[in-house]
Coordinates of C-alpha atoms in Angstrom, one line a residue:
V1 CA 83.6 4.6 96.3
F2 CA 87.0 6.0 97.2
I3 CA 88.9 2.9 95.9
N4 CA 87.3 3.3 92.5
T5 CA 87.8 7.0 92.5
N6 CA 91.5 6.6 93.3
L7 CA 91.9 3.9 90.8
G8 CA 90.3 6.2 88.2
R9 CA 92.7 8.9 89.0
M10 CA 95.7 6.5 88.9
Y11 CA 94.6 5.2 85.5
R12 CA 94.1 8.7 84.2
W13 CA 97.6 9.7 85.4
L14 CA 99.0 6.5 83.7
D15 CA 97.3 7.7 80.4
K16 CA 94.8 4.8 80.4
P17 CA 91.6 6.8 79.9
D18 CA 89.3 3.8 79.2
S19 CA 90.2 2.2 82.5
A20 CA 89.8 5.5 84.3
I21 CA 86.3 5.9 82.9
V22 CA 85.3 2.4 84.2
H23 CA 86.4 3.2 87.7
F24 CA 85.0 6.8 87.7
R25 CA 81.6 5.4 86.6
R26 CA 81.6 2.8 89.3
S27 CA 82.1 5.5 91.9
L28 CA 79.5 7.7 90.3
V29 CA 76.9 4.9 90.4
R30 CA 77.5 4.3 94.1
D31 CA 77.5 8.0 95.0
T32 CA 75.8 10.4 92.5
S33 CA 76.8 13.4 94.6
Q34 CA 80.4 13.1 93.4
H35 CA 80.0 15.9 90.8
R36 CA 83.8 16.0 90.2
L37 CA 83.6 12.6 88.7
S38 CA 81.1 13.8 86.1
Y39 CA 83.6 16.5 85.2
E40 CA 86.5 14.0 85.1
I41 CA 84.6 11.6 82.8
G42 CA 83.4 14.4 80.6
S43 CA 86.9 15.7 80.3
I44 CA 88.3 12.3 79.3
Y45 CA 85.7 12.0 76.6
L46 CA 86.4 15.6 75.5
A47 CA 90.1 14.8 75.2
K48 CA 89.3 11.7 73.1
K49 CA 87.1 14.0 70.9
N50 CA 84.0 11.8 71.8
Y51 CA 81.8 14.8 72.1
W52 CA 78.5 12.8 72.2
A53 CA 79.7 10.9 75.2
A54 CA 81.0 14.0 77.0
I55 CA 77.7 16.0 76.7
P56 CA 75.6 14.2 79.4
Y57 CA 78.4 14.4 81.9
F58 CA 78.8 18.1 81.5
E59 CA 75.0 18.7 81.3
K60 CA 74.8 17.3 84.8
L61 CA 77.0 20.2 86.0
T62 CA 75.0 23.1 84.6
N63 CA 73.4 23.7 88.0
R64 CA 76.8 23.9 89.6
L65 CA 78.3 26.7 87.5
S66 CA 79.9 28.5 90.5
K67 CA 82.1 25.4 91.0
Y68 CA 82.5 24.6 87.3
P69 CA 82.4 27.9 85.4
D70 CA 83.9 26.5 82.2
V71 CA 81.0 24.0 81.7
P72 CA 78.9 26.3 79.4
D73 CA 82.0 26.9 77.1
I74 CA 82.8 23.2 77.1
L75 CA 79.2 22.3 76.3
A76 CA 79.2 24.9 73.5
V77 CA 82.2 23.2 71.9
C78 CA 80.6 19.8 72.3
Y79 CA 77.3 20.9 70.8
D80 CA 79.1 22.6 68.0
M81 CA 81.2 19.6 67.2
T82 CA 78.1 17.3 67.1
G83 CA 75.8 19.8 65.3
Q84 CA 73.4 19.9 68.2
E85 CA 71.6 23.0 69.4
R86 CA 73.1 24.6 72.5
Y87 CA 71.4 24.2 75.9
K88 CA 68.3 22.2 75.0

């Protein structure tokens, strides 16, 4: 888990978002309690303006708003950009 997480961070730092996503997903599959990885993946998709892909990762964090207070605003942008209704 930690190897893929660290590789994901390294690839993100190297501005290789697609490789970062691959490694973050591998870590997330092995340990679903790594909520930060959902935020990281969602943020990468948001930066790439792939709002459809970002939504499910940010939706996973709606029950953790004390740690991720910006998630409702991010989701509002994603929903707006995709024409979806907010907070289904």
